[in-house]
Short mmCIF file of C-alpha atoms in Angstrom, two decimals:
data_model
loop_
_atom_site.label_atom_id
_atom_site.label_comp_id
_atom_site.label_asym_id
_atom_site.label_seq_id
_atom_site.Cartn_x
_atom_site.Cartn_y
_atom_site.Cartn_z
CA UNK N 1 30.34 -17.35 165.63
CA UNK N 2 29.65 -19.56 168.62
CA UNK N 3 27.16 -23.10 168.44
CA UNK N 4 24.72 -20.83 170.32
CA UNK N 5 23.97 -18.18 167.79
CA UNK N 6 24.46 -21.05 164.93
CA UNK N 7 21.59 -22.89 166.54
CA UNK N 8 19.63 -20.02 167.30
CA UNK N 9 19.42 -19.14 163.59
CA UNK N 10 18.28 -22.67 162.73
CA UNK N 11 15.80 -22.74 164.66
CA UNK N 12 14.40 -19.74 163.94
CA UNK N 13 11.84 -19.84 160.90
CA UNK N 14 11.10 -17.00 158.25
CA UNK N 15 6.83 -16.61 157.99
CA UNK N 16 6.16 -15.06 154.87
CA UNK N 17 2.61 -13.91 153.66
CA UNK N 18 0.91 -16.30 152.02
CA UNK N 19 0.13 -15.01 148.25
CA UNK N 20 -3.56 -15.38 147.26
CA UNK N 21 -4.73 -15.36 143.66
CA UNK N 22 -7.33 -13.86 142.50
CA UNK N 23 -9.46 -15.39 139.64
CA UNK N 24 -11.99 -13.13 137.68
CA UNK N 25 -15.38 -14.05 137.90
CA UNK N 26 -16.94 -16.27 135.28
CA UNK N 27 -19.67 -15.03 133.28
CA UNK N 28 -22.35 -17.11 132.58
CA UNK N 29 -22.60 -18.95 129.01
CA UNK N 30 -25.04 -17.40 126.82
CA UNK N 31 -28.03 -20.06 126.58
CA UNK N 32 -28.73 -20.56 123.10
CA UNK N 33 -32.28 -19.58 122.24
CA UNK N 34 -34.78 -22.95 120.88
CA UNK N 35 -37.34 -21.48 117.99
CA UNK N 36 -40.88 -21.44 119.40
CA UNK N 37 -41.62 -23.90 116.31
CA UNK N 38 -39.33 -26.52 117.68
CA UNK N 39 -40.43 -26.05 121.13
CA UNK N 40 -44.08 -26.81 120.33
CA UNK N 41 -43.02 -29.64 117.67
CA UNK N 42 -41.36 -31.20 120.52
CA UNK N 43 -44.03 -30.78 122.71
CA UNK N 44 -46.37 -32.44 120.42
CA UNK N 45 -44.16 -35.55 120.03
CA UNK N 46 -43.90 -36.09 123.70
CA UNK N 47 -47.31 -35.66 124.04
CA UNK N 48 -48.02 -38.35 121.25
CA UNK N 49 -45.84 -40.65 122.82
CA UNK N 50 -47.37 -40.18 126.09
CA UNK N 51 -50.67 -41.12 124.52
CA UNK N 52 -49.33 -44.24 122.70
CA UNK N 53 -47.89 -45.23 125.73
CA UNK N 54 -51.07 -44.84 127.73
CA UNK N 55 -53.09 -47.09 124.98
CA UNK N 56 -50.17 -49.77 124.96
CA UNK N 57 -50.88 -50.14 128.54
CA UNK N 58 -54.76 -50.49 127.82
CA UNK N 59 -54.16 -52.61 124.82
CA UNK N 60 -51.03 -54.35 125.19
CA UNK N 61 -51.56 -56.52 121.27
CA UNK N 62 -52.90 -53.27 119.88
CA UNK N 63 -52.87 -53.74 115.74
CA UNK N 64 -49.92 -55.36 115.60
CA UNK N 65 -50.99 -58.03 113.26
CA UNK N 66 -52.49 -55.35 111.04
CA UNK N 67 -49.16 -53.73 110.99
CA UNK N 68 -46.96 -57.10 111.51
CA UNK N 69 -43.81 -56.77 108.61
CA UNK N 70 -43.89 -60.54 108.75
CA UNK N 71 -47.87 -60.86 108.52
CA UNK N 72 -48.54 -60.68 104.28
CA UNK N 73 -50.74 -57.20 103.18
CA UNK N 74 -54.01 -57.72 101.20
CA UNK N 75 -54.11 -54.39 98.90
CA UNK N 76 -57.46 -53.79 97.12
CA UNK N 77 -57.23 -52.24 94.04
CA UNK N 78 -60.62 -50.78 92.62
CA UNK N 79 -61.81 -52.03 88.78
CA UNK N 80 -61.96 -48.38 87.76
CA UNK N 81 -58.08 -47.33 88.69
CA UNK N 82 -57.50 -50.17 86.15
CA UNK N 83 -59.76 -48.68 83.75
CA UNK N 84 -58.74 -45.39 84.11
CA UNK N 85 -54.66 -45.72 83.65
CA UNK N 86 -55.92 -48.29 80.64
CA UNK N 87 -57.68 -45.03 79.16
CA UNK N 88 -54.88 -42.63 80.10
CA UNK N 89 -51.75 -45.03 78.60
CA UNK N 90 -54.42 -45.61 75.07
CA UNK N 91 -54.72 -41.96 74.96
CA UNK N 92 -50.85 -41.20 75.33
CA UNK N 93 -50.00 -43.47 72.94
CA UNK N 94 -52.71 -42.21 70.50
CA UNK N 95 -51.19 -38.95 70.96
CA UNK N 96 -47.58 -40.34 70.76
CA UNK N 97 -48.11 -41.87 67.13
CA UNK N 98 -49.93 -39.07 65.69
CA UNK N 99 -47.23 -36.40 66.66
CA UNK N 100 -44.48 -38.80 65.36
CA UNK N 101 -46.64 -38.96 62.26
CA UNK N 102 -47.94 -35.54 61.81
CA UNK N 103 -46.16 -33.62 63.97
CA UNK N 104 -47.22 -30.42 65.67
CA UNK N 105 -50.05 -29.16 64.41
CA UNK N 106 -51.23 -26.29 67.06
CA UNK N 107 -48.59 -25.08 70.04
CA UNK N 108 -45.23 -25.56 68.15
CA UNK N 109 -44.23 -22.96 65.38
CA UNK N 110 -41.12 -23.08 63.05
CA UNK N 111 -40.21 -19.67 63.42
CA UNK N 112 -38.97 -17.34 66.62
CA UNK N 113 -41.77 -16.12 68.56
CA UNK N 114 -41.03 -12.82 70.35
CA UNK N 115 -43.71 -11.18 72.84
CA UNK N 116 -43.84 -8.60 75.28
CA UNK N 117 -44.48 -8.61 79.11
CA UNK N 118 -44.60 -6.06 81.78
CA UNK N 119 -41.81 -6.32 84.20
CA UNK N 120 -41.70 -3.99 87.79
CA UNK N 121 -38.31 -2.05 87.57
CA UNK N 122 -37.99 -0.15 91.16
CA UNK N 123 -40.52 -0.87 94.27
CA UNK N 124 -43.21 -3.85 95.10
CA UNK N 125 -46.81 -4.02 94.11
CA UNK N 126 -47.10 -4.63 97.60
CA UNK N 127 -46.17 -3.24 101.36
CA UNK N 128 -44.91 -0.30 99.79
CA UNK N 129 -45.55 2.88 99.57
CA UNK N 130 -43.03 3.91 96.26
CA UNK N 131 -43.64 4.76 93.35
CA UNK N 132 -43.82 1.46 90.44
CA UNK N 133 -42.50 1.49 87.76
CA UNK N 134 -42.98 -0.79 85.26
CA UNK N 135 -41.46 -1.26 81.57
CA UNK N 136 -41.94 -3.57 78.59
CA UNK N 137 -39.15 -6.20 78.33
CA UNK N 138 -39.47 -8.34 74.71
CA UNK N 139 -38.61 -12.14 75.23
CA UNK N 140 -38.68 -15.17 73.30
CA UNK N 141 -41.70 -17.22 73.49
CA UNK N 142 -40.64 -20.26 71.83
CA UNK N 143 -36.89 -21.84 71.82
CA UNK N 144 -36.41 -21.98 67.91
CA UNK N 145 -33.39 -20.23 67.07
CA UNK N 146 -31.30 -21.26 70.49
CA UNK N 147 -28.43 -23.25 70.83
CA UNK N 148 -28.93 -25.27 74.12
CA UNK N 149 -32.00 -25.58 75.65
CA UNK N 150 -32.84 -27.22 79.73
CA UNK N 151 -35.44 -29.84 79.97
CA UNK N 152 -37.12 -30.70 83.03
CA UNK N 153 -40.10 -33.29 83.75
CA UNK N 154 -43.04 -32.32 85.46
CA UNK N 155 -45.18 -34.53 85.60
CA UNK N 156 -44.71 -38.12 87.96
CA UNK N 157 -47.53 -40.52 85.85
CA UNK N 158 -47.78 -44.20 87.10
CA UNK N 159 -46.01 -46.54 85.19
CA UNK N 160 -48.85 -48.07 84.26
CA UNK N 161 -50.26 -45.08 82.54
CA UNK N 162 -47.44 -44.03 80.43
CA UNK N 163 -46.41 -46.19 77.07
CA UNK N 164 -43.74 -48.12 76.64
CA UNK N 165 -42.17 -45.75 73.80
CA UNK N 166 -42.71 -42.39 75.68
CA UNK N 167 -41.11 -43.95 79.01
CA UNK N 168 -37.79 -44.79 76.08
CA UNK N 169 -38.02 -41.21 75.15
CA UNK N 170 -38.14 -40.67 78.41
CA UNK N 171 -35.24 -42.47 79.27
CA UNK N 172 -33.43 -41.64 75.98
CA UNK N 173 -32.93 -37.83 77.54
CA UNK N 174 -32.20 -38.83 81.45
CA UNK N 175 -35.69 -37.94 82.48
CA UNK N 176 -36.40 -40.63 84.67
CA UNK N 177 -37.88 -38.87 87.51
CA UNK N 178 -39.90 -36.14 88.57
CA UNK N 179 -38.23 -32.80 88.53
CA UNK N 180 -35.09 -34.09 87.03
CA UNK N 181 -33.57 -32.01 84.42
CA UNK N 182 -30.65 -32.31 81.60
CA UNK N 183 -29.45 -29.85 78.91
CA UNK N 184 -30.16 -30.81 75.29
CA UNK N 185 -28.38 -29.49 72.66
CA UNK N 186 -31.61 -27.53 70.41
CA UNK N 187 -31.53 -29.47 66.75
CA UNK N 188 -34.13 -30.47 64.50
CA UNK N 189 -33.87 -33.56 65.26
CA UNK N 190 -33.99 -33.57 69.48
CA UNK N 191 -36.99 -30.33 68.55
CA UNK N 192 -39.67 -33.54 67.00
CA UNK N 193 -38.11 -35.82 70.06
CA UNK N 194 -38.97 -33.03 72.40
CA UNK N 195 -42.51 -32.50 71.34
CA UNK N 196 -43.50 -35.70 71.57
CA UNK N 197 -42.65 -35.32 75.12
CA UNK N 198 -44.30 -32.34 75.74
CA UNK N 199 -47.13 -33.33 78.45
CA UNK N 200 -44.71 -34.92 80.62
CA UNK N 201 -41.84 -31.71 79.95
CA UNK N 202 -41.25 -28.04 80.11
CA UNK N 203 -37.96 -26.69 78.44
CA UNK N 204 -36.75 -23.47 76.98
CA UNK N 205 -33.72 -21.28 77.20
CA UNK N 206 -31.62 -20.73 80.50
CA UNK N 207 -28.93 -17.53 80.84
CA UNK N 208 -26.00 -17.47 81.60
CA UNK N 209 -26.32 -17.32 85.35
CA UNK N 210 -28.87 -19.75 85.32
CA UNK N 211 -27.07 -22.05 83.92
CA UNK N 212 -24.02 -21.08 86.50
CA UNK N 213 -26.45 -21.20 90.01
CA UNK N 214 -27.80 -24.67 88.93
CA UNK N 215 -24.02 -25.93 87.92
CA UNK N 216 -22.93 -24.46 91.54
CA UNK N 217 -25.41 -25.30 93.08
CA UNK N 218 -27.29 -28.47 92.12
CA UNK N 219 -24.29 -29.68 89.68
CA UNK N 220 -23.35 -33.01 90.20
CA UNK N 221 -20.86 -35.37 88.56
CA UNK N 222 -20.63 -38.87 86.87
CA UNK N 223 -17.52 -40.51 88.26
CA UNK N 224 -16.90 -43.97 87.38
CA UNK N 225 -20.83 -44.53 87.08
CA UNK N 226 -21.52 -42.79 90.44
CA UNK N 227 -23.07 -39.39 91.52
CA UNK N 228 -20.26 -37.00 92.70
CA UNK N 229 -21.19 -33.43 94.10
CA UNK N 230 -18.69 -31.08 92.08
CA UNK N 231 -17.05 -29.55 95.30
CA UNK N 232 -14.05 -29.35 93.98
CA UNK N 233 -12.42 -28.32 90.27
CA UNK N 234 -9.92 -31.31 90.82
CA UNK N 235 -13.08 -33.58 90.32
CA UNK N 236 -13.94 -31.44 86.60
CA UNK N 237 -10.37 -31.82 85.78
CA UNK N 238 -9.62 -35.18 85.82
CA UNK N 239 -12.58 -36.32 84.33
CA UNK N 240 -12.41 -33.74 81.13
CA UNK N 241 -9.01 -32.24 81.40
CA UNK N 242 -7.23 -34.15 79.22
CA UNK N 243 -10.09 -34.73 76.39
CA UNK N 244 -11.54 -31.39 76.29
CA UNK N 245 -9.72 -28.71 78.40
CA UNK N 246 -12.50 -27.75 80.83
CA UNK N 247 -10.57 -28.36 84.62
CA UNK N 248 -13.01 -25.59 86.38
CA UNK N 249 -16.64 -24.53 87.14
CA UNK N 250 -16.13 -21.51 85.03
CA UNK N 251 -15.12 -23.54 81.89
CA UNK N 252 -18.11 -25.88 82.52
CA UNK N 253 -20.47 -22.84 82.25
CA UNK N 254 -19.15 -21.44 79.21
CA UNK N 255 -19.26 -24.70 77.59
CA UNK N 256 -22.58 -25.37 78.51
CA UNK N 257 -23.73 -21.92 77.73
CA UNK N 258 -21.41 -21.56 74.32
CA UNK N 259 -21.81 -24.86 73.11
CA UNK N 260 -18.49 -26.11 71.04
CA UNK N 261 -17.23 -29.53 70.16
CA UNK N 262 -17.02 -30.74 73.24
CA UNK N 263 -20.33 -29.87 74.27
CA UNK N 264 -21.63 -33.62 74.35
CA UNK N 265 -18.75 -35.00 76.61
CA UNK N 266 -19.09 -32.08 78.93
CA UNK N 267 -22.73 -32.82 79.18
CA UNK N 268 -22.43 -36.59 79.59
CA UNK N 269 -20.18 -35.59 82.58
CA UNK N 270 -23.38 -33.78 84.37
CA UNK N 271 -25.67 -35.66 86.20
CA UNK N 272 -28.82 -35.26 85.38
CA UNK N 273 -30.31 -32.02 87.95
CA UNK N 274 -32.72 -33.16 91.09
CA UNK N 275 -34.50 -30.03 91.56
CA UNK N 276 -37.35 -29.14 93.71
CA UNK N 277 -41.41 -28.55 92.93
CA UNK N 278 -41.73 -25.30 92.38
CA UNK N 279 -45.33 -25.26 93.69
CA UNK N 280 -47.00 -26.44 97.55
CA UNK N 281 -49.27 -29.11 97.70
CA UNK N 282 -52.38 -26.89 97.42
CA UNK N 283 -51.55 -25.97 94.66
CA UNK N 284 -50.67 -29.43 92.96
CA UNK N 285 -53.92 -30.31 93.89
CA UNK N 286 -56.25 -27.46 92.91
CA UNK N 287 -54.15 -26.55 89.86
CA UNK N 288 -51.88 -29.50 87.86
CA UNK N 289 -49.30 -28.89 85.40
CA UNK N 290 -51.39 -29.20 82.16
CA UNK N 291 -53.88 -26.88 83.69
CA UNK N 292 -51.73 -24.38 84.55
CA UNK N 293 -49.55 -24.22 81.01
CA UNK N 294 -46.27 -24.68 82.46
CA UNK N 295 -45.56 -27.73 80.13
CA UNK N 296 -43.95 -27.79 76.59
CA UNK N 297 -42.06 -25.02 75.04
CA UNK N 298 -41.69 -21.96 77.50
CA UNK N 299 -38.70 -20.32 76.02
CA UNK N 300 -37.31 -17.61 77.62
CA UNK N 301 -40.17 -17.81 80.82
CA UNK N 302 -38.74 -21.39 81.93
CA UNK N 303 -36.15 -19.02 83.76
CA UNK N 304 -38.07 -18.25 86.49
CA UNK N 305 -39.66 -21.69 86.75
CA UNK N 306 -35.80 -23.11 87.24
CA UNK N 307 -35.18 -19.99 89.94
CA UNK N 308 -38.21 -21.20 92.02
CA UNK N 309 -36.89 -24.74 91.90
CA UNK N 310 -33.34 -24.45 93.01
#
């Protein structure tokens, strides 16, 4: 091969085609759909803010010594609220002493009260067109007879109005606050402590999967004096494992719903239940608890009062 077909090939140059790459087309993101609800909530707030704004520029002080943190409140309190929770706490008391004393003398009953109710089996009374049927279901009336019974306070007094020895009752079964709720273990004895917290209670008997929703769902633990959700069975277990056996959710269900020897430590392990008012604000106001007969002993009926809670 000679130098002039050597440099002939280096100078000549290969062209190849250039490779394009074809990308497939993007589809568009799917935009995630705002409820009307929100859309008009936020509305309304920027609207609000556009009208504070406006009547800062007008009035630049405003009220801002009426509503100055540093500036000390004057709070007028009329003669008659102090007459009136005076009246309320003399009555409580009066009633307090002479159930102690007395006891029950109209409401509570010694003996298992069974009555009957109507209950729809297939269908709704209402928007449908099937057929209802209804049957008659027996319950228990009363909780005499039961071995465990759920307590729950209904009513949220002023301290002022309640007496010092029904807010230690009070206290004496975890019932601190409004719509809190414990299990009680049904005796003689915590029957005459529960009556003489009847306008301020409702309890009566839970089943079985009652008593397993409001573990699962509202169940909360006492863990070195704090308030620990039970989201996991390692929590149960090494806090009653080794004294009493229960290391699960399941075993903490049947011991609260077959009560046994180690009922009391399992129960002292459940925080007391924050449930929800069962009823809207309407109706608190038209209708209160005493009104409406949803205090005291409910037996079997305080089932569905728990259901609407959780």
């Amino acid at each position: 091969m000679t130098t002039d077909e050597t440099t002939a090939e280096a100078t000549t140059t290969t062209t190849e085609a250039p490779t394009t790459t074809t990308e497939a087309p993007q589809q568009p993101e799917e935009l995630q759909l705002v409820p009307e609800s929100v859309l008009r909530r936020k509305h309304d707030l920027d609207e609000l803010k556009a009208k504070r704004a406006a009547q800062e520029l007008e009035n630049p002080r405003g009220n801002r010594k009426v509503f100055n943190p540093k500036v000390k409140r004057i709070r007028v309190i009329k003669p008659e609220s102090f007459v009136a929770a005076a009246t309320s706490r003399n009555n409580a008391k009066t009633r307090f002493n002479r159930v102690r004393k007395k006891g029950m003398q109209t409401r509570a009953s010694n003996k298992e009260i069974v009555q009957e109710r109507e209950v729809v089996v297939k269908g709704k009374e209402k928007g449908e067109e099937t057929e209802i049927e209804k049957t008659i279901v027996k319950y228990a009336a009363n909780s005499v007879g039961a071995d465990v019974i759920f307590a729950i306070r209904i009513r949220n007094d002023r301290r002022t109005t309640i007496p010092p020895a029904v807010r230690k009752k009070l206290s004496m079964f975890r019932l601190r606050n409004v719509n809190e709720g414990v299990f009680v273990q049904y005796s003689e004895r915590s029957r005459k402590n529960l009556q003489l917290l009847e306008p301020y209670i409702a309890y009566g008997i839970l089943t079985k999967a009652t008593i397993s929703d409001l573990i699962t769902r509202r169940g909360h633990g006492k863990v070195e004096g704090k308030r620990v959700p039970l989201m996991d069975n390692t929590i149960i277990e090494t806090a009653l494992g080794d004294d009493t056996g229960i290391i699960c959710v399941e075993d903490l269900v049947e011991e609260i719903a077959s009560p046994s020897s180690n009922f009391q430590k399992a129960n002292n392990f459940l925080w007391p239940f924050h449930l929800t008012a069962p009823r809207t604000n309407f109706q608190k106001k038209t209708l209160g608890e005493v009104d409406g007969k949803d205090y005291g002993d409910r037996g079997e009926t305080i089932d569905e009062l728990i259901r609407q809670m959780l």
